[in-house]
Short mmCIF file of C-alpha atoms and ligand atoms in Angstrom, two decimals:
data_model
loop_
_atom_site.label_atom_id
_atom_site.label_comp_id
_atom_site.label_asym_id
_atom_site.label_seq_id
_atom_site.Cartn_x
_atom_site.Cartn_y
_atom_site.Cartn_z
CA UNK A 1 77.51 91.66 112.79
CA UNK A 2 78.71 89.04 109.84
CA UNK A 3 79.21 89.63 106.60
CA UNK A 4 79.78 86.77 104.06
CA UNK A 5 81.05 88.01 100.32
CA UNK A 6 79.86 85.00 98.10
CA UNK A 7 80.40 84.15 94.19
CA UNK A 8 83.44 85.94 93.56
CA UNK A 9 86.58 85.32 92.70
CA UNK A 10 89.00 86.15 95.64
CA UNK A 11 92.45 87.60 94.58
CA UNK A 12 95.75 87.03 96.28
CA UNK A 13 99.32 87.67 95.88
CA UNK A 14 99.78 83.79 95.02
CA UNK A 15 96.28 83.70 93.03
CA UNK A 16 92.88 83.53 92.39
CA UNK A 17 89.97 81.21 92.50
CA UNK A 18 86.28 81.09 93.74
CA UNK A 19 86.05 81.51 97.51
CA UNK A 20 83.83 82.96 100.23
CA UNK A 21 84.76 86.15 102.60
CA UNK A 22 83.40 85.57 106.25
CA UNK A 23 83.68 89.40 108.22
CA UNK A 24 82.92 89.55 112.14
CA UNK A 25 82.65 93.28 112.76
CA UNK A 26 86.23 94.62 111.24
CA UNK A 27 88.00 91.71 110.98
CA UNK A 28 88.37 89.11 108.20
CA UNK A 29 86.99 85.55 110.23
CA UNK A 30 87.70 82.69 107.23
CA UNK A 31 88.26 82.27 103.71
CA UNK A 32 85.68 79.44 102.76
CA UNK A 33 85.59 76.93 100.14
CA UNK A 34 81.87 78.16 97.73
CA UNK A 35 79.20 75.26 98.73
CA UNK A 36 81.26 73.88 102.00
CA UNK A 37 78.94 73.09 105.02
CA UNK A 38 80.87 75.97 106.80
CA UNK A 39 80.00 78.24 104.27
CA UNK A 40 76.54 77.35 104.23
CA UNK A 41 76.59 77.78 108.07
CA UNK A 42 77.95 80.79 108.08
CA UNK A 43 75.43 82.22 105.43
CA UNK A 44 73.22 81.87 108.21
CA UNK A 45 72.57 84.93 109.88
CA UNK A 46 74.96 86.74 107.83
CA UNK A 47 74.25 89.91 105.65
CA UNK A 48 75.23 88.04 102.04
CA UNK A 49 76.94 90.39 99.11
CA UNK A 50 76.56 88.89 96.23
CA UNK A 51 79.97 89.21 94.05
CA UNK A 52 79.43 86.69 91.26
CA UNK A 53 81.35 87.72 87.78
CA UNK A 54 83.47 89.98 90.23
CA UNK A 55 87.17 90.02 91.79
CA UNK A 56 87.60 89.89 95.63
CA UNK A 57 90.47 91.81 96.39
CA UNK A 58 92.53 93.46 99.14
CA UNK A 59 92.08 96.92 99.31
CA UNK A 60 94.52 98.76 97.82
CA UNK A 61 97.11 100.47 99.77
CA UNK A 62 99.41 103.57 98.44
CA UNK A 63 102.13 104.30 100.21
CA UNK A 64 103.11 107.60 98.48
CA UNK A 65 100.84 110.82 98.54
CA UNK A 66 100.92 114.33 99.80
CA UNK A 67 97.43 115.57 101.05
CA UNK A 68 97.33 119.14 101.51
CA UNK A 69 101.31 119.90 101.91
CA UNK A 70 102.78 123.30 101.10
CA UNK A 71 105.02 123.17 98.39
CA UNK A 72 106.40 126.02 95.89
CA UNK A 73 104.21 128.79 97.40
CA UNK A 74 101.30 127.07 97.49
CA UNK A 75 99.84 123.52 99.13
CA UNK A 76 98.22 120.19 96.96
CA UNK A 77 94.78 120.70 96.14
CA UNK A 78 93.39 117.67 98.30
CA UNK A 79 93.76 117.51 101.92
CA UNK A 80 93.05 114.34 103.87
CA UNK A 81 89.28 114.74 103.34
CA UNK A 82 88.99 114.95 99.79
CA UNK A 83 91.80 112.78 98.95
CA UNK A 84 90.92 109.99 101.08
CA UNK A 85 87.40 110.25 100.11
CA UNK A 86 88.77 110.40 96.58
CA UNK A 87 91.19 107.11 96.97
CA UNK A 88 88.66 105.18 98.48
CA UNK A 89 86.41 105.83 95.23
CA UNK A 90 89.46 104.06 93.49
CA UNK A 91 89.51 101.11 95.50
CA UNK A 92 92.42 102.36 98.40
CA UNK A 93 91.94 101.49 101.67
CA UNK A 94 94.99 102.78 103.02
CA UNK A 95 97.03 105.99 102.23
CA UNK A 96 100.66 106.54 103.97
CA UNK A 97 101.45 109.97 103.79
CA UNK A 98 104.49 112.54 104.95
CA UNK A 99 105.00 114.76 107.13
CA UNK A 100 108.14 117.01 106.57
CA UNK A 101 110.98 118.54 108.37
CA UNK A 102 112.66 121.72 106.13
CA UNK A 103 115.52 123.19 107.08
CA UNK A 104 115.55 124.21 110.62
CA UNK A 105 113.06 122.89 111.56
CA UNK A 106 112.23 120.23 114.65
CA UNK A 107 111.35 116.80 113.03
CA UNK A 108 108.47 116.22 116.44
CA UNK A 109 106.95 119.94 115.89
CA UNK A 110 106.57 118.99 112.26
CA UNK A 111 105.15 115.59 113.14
CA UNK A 112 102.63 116.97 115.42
CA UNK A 113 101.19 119.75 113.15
CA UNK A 114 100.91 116.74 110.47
CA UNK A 115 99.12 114.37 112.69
CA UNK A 116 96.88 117.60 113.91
CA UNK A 117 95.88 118.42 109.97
CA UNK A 118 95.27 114.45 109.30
CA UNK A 119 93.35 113.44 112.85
CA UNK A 120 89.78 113.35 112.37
CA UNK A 121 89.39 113.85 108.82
CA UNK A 122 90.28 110.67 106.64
CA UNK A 123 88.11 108.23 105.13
CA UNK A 124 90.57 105.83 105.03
CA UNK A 125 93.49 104.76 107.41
CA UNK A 126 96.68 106.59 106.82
CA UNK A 127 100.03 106.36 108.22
CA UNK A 128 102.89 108.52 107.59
CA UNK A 129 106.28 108.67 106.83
CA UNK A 130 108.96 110.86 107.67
CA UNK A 131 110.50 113.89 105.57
CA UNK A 132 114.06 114.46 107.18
CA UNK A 133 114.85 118.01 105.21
CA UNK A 134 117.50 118.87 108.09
CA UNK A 135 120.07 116.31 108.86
CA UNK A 136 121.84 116.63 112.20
CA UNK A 137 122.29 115.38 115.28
CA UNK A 138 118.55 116.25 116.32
CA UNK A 139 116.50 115.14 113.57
CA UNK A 140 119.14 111.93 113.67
CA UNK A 141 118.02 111.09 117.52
CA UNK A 142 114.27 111.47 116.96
CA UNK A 143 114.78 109.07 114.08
CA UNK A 144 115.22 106.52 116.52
CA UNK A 145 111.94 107.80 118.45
CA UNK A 146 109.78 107.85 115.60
CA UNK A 147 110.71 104.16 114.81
CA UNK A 148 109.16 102.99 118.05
CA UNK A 149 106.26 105.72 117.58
CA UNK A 150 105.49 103.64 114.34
CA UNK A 151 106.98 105.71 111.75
CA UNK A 152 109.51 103.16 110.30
CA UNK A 153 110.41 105.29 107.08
CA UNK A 154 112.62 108.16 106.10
CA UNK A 155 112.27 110.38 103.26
CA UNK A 156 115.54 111.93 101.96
CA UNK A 157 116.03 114.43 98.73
CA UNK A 158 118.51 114.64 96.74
CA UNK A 159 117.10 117.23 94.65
CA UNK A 160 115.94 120.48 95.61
CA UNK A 161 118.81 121.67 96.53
CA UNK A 162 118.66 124.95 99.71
CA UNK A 163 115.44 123.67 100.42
CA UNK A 164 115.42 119.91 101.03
CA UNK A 165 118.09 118.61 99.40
CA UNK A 166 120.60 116.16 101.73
CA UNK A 167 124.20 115.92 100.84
CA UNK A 168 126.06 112.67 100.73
CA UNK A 169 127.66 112.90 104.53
CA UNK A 170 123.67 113.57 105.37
CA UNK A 171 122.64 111.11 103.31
CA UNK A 172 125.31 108.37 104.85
CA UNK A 173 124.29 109.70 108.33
CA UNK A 174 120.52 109.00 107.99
CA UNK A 175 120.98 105.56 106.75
CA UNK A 176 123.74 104.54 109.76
CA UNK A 177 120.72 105.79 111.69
CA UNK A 178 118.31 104.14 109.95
CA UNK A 179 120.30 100.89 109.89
CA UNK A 180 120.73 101.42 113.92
CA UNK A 181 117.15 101.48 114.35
CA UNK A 182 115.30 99.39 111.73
CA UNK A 183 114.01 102.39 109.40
CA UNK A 184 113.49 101.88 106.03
CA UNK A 185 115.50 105.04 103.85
CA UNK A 186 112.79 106.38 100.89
CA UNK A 187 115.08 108.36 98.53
CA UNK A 188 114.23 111.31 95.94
CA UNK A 189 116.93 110.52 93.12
CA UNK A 190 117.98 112.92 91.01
CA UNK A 191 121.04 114.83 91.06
CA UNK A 192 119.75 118.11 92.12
CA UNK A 193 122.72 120.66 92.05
CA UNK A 194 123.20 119.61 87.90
CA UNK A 195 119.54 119.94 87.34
CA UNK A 196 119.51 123.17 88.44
CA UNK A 197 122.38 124.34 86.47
CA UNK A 198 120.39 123.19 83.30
CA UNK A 199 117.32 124.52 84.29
CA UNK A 200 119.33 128.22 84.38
CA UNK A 201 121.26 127.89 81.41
CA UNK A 202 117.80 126.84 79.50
CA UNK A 203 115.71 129.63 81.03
CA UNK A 204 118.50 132.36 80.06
CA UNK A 205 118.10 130.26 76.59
CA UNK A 206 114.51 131.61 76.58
CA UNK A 207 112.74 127.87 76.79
CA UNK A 208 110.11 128.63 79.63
CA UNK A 209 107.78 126.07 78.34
CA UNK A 210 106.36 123.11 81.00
CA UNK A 211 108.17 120.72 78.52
CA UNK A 212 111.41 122.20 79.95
CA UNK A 213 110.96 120.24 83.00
CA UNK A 214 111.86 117.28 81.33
CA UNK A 215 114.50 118.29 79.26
CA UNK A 216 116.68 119.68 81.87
CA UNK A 217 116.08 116.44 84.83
CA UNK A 218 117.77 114.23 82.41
CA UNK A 219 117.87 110.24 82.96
CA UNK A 220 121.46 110.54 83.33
CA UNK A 221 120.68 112.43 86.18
CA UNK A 222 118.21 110.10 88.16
CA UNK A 223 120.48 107.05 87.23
CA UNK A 224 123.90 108.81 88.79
CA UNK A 225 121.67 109.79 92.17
CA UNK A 226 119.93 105.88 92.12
CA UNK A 227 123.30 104.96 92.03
CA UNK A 228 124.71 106.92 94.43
CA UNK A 229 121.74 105.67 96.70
CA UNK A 230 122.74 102.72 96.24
CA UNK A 231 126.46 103.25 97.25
CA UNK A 232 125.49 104.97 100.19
CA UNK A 233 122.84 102.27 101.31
CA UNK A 234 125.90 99.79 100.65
CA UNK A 235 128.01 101.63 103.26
CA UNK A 236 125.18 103.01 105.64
CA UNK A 237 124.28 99.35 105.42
CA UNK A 238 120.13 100.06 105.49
CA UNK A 239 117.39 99.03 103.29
CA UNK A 240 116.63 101.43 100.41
CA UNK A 241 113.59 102.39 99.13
CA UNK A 242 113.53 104.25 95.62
CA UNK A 243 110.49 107.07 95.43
CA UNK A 244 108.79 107.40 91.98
CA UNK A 245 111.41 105.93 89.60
CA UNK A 246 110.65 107.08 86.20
CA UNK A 247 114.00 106.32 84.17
CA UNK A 248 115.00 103.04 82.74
CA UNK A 249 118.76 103.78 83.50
CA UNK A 250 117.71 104.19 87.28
CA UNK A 251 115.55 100.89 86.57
CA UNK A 252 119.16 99.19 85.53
CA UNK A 253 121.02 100.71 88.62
CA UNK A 254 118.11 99.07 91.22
CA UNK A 255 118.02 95.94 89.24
CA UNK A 256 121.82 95.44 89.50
CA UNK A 257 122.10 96.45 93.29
CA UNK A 258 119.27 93.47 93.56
CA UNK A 259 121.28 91.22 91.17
CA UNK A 260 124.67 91.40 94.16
CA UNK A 261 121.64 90.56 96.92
CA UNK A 262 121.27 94.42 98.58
CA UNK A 263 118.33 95.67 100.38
CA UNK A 264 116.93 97.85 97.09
CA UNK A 265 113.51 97.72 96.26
CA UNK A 266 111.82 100.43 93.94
CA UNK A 267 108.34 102.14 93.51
CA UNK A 268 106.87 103.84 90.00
CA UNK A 269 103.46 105.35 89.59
CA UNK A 270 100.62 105.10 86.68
CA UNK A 271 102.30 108.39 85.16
CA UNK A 272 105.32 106.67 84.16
CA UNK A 273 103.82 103.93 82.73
CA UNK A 274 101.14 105.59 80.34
CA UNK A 275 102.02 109.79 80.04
CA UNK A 276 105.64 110.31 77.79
CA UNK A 277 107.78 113.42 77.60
CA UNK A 278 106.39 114.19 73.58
CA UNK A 279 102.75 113.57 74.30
CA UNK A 280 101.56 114.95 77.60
CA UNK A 281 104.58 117.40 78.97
CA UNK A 282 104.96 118.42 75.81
CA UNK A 283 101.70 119.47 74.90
CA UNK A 284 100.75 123.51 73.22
CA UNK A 285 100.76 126.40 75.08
CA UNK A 286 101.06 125.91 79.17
CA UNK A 287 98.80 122.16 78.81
CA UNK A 288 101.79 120.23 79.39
CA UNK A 289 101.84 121.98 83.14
CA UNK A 290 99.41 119.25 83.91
CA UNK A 291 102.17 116.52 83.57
CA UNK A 292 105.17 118.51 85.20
CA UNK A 293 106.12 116.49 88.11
CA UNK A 294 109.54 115.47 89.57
CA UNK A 295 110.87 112.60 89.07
CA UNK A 296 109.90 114.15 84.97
CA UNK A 297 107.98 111.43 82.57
CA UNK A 298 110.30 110.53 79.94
CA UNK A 299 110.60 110.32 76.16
CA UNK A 300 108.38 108.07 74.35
CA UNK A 301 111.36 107.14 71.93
CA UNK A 302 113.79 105.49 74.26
CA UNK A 303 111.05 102.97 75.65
CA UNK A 304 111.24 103.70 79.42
CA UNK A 305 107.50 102.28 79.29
CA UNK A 306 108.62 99.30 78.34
CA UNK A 307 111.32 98.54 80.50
CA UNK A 308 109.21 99.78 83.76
CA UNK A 309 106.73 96.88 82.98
CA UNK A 310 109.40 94.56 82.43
CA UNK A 311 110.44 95.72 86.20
CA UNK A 312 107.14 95.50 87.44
CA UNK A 313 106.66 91.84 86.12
CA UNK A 314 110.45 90.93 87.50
CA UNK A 315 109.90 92.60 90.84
CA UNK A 316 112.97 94.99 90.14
CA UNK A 317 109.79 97.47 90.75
CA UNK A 318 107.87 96.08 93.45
CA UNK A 319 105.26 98.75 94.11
CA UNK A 320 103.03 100.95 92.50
CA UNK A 321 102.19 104.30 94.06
CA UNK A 322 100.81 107.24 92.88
CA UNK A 323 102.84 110.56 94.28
CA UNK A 324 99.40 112.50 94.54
CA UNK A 325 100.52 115.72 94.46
CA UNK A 326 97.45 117.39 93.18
CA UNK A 327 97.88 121.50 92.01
CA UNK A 328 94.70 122.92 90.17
CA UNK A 329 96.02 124.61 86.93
CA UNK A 330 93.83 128.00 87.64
CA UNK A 331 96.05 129.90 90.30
CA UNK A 332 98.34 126.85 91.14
CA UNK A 333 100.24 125.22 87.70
CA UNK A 334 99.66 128.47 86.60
CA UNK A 335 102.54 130.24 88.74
CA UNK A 336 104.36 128.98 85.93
CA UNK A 337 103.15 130.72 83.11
CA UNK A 338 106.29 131.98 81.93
CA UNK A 339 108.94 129.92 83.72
CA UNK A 340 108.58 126.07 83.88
CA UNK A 341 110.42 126.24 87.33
CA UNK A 342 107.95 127.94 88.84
CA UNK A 343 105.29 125.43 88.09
CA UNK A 344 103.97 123.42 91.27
CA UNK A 345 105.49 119.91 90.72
CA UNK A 346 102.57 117.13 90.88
CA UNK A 347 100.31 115.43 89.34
CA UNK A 348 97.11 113.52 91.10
CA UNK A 349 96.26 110.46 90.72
CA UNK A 350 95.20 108.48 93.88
CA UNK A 351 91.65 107.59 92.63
CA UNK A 352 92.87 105.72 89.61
CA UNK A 353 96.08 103.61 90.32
CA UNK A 354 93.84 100.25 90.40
CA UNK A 355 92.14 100.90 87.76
CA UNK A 356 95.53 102.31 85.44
CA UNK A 357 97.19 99.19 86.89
CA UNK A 358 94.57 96.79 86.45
CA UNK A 359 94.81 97.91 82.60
CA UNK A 360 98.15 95.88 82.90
CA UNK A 361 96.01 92.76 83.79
CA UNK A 362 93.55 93.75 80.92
CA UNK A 363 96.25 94.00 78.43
CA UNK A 364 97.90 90.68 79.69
CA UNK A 365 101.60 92.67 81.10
CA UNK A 366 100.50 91.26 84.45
CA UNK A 367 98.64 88.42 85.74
CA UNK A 368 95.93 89.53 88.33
CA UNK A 369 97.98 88.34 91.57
CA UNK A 370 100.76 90.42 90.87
CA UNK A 371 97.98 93.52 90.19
CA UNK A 372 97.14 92.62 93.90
CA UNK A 373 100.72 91.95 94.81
CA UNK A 374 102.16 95.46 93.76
CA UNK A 375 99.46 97.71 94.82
CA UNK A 376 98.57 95.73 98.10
CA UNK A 377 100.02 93.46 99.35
CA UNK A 378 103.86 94.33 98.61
CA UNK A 379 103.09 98.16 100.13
CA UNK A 380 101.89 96.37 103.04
CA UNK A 381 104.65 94.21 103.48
CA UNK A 382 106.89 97.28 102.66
CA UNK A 383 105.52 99.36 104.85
CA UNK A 384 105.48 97.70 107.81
CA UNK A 385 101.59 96.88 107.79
CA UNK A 386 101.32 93.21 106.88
CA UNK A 387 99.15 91.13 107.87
CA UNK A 388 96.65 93.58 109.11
CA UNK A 389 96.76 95.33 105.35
CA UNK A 390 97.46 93.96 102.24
CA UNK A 391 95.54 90.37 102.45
CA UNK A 392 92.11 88.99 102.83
CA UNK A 393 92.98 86.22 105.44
CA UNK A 394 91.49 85.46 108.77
CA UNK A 395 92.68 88.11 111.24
CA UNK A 396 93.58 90.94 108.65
CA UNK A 397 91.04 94.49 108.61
CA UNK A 398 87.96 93.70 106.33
CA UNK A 399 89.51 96.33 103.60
CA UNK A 400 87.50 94.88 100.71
CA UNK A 401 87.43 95.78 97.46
CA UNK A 402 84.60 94.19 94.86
CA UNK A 403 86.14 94.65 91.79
CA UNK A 404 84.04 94.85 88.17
CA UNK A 405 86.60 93.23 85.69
CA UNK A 406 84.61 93.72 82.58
CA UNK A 407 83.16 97.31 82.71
CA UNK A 408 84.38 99.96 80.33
CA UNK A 409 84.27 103.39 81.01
CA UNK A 410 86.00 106.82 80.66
CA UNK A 411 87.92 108.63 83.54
CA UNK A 412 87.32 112.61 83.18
CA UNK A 413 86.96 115.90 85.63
CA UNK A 414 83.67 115.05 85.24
CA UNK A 415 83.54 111.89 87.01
CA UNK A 416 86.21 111.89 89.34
CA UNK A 417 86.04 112.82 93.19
CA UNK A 418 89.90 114.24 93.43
CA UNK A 419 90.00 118.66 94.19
CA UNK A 420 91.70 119.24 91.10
CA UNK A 421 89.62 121.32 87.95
CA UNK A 422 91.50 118.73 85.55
CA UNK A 423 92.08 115.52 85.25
CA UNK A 424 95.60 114.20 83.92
CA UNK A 425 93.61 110.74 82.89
CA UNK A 426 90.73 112.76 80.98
CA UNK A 427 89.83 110.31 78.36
CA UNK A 428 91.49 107.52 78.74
CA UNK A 429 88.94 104.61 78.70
CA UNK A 430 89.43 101.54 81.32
CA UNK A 431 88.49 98.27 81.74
CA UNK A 432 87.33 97.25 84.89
CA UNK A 433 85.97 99.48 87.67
CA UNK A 434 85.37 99.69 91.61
CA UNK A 435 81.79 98.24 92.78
CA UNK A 436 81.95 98.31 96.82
CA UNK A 437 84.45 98.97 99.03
CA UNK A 438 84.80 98.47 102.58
CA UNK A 439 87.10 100.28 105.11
CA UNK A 440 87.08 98.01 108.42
CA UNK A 441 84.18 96.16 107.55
CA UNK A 442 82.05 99.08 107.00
CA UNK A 443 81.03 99.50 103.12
CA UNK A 444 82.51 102.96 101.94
CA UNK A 445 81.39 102.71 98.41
CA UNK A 446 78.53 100.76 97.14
CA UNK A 447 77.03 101.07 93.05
CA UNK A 448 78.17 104.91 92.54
CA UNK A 449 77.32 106.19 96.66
CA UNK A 450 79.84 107.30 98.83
CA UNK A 451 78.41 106.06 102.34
CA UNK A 452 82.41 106.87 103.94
CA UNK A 453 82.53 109.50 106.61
CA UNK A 454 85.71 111.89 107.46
CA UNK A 455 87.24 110.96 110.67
CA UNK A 456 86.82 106.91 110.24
CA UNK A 457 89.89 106.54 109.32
CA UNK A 458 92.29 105.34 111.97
CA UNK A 459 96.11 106.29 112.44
CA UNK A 460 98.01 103.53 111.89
CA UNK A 461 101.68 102.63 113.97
CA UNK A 462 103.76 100.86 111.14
CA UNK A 463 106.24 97.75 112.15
CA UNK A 464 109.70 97.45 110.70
CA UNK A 465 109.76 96.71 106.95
CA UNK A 466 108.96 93.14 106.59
CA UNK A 467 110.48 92.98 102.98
CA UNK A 468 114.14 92.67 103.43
CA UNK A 469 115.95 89.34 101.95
O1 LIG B 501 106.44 116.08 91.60
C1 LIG B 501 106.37 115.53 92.69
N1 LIG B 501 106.83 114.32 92.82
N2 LIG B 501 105.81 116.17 93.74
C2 LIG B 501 105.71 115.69 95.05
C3 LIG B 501 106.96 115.80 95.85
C4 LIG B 501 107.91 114.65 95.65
O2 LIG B 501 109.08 114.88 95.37
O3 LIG B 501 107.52 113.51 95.80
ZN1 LIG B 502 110.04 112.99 95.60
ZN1 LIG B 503 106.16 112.48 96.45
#
């Protein structure tokens, strides 16, 4: 069964320009030049898609959500049905999710029960990375298994401190191991122990408020862990991978680590580039719940926007994820009526990182390759998935996305496909939107119809990162 995509414009990390998709079953066969005799050849016989006045695109991969994971008493509102389903409505082809080890706990029982929850009910492919809550000489030697198993990246905290946090000798272990073995480290920066003293001393204050959250995981203390990170990585000599940076002093400790040559590379989400401390944390009453997730979105006034575009366009940031972390606020944000601690920490957001991003390319921060190049092809590359993900070349999965530059619309509870009874995005109008997208070569999405079915979506065994310099 072929499949030829005519009249669009196809988009690559390096560009874009008129060209013709040839699909044999799931594979991408050829990129064509529109009106060559092997186009019109392979027209022949092929179901044709008409894309004209639309963008080709690689489907989108993010390489940072949490489908259905128990967290602060309770578990993320999607699990990998409805947050698949919901990312592939947004254009993402590919998820790569967690699994977690906490404290005592054997990293291959934890991996199993993960793989048991996801098998059978994505939409999408998924892979997963590692949490590594319990550093020791156990969770250290399945490291090492897990790499050849396919899961080539570590997740570290150094926040949440009894419950995942690492300290520095378990931080330095895990990245020896890591460099041993080929992993990639993912690190949760903020200094945990200091956040939580604030977070006391401003509860006994009497500030319960969501905007709390904020206040109390300072900059100061995401830049001092980023740079610890960074020390560490220096001496564990492994690659480093920074999880949802939101601070533009962290921004200056990645960009300087990159500056001397080191294996740093950093990841923000959608939040951090449109939702401030003032506007949405700080919102009346218990609204600002919504936005309380950690890393915290910062103040408005000292330009962190600014600067994390400026690191997106410089490749100091060289992904965009989203960190869906979905909690509904009835029964779930609301556990924190009271005391901001106690509010579930997450925000969701998988269906609408290529469209949030793709307002970049609208508003002319980013050119339309690098739209494709830090929510694609870069994860792919990152991630150990290139060039079966992240490209439309011969050879790579037919993950498609036809992509409506011009059309206008208005993201709200109403229309969107995530299990959450809110919508941190509700009213923010967009331009551009998701026509058809294909998983595989099978169309998931077509004109508004879901056509995707739970359990398509394959595991995926990740190589080594393939983005070291
Ligand atoms: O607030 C967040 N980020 N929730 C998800 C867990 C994490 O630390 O990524
Ligand atoms: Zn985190
Ligand atoms: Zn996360």
């Amino acid at each position: 069964m072929t499949t030829l995509i005519k009249g669009g414009t196809v988009v690559s990390a390096t560009g874009a320009g008129p060209a013709e998709v040839l699909i044999d079953g799931e594979r991408v066969e050829a990129v064509l030049r529109p009106g060559s005799d092997i186009a019109a050849a392979a027209e022949a016989g092929a179901e044709v898609i008409d894309a004209t006045g639309r963008l080709v695109v690689p489907g989108g991969i993010d390489v940072h959500t949490h489908m259905d994971i128990p967290i602060m008493n309770t578990r993320s509102s999607d699990d990998f049905e409805t947050g698949t389903r919901a990312a592939a409505w947004g254009g993402t082809t590919t998820i790569v999710d967690f699994a977690t080890q906490n404290h005592g706990e054997n990293v291959r029982e934890c991996l199993d029960q993960r793989m048991a929850m996801a098998e059978g009910r994505c939409a999408i492919d998924y892979g997963l990375h590692m949490i590594i809550g319990d550093v020791g000489n156990d969770s250290l030697k399945e490291m090492d298994l897990l790499v050849n198993e396919g899961i080539t990246s570590f997740k570290l905290f150094m926040a949440y401190p009894g419950v995942l946090m690492s300290d520095d000798g378990q931080i330095l272990r895990a990245m020896q191991q890591a460099a041993g073995n080929g992993g990639l480290i993912m690190m949760h920066a903020e200094n945990g122990l200091a956040i939580d003293v604030l977070a006391e001393q401003a509860f006994e204050r009497g500030e319960t408020a969501p905007v709390t959250h904020g206040y109390v995981r300072r900059a100061e203390l995401e830049a001092e862990a980023t740079h610890r990170a960074v020390q560490l990585a220096r001496v564990g000599a492994c690659p480093l991978y920074i999880v949802h940076l939101s601070a533009k002093q962290a921004l200056e400790q990645v960009a300087a680590a990159r500056d001397q040559g080191a294996n740093v590379f950093a990841e923000t989400c959608p939040q951090y580039l449109y939702f401030s401390l003032e506007d949405h944390l700080g919102r009346p009453g218990f609204e600002g719940a919504a936005y309380v997730c950690s890393t915290p979105l910062r103040s408005r006034h000292e330009h962190h926007q600014d600067e994390l575009w400026k690191g997106l366009r410089t490749n100091d940031l060289a992904v965009v994820a989203t960190d869906h972390c979905p909690f509904c606020m009835k029964e779930q944000k609301e556990m924190g009526l009271g005391d901001f601690r106690a509010i579930p920490n997450g925000i969701g957001g998988v269906e609408h990182r290529m469209d949030m991003i793709h307002q970049g390319v609208a508003a002319g921060q980013i050119s339309l390759a690098r739209w494709v190049e830090l929510c694609s092809t870069t994860p792919a590359r990152m991630m150990g998935l290139y060039p079966r993900k992240g490209v439309i070349a011969p050879g790579a999965d037919a993950d498609i996305v036809i992509y409506d530059p011009a059309r206008r619309w208005t993201i709200s509870v109403d229309n969107h496909h995530m299990n959450i009874d809110h919508s941190a995005y509700e009213g923010i109008e967009v331009t551009g939107g998701v026509d058809t997208v294909m998983s595989r070569g099978r169309t998931i999405i077509d004109g508004g119809r879901y056509l995707g079915r739970a359990g398509d979506g394959r595991y995926l065994r990740r190589g080594l990162c393939q983005y070291l310099t």
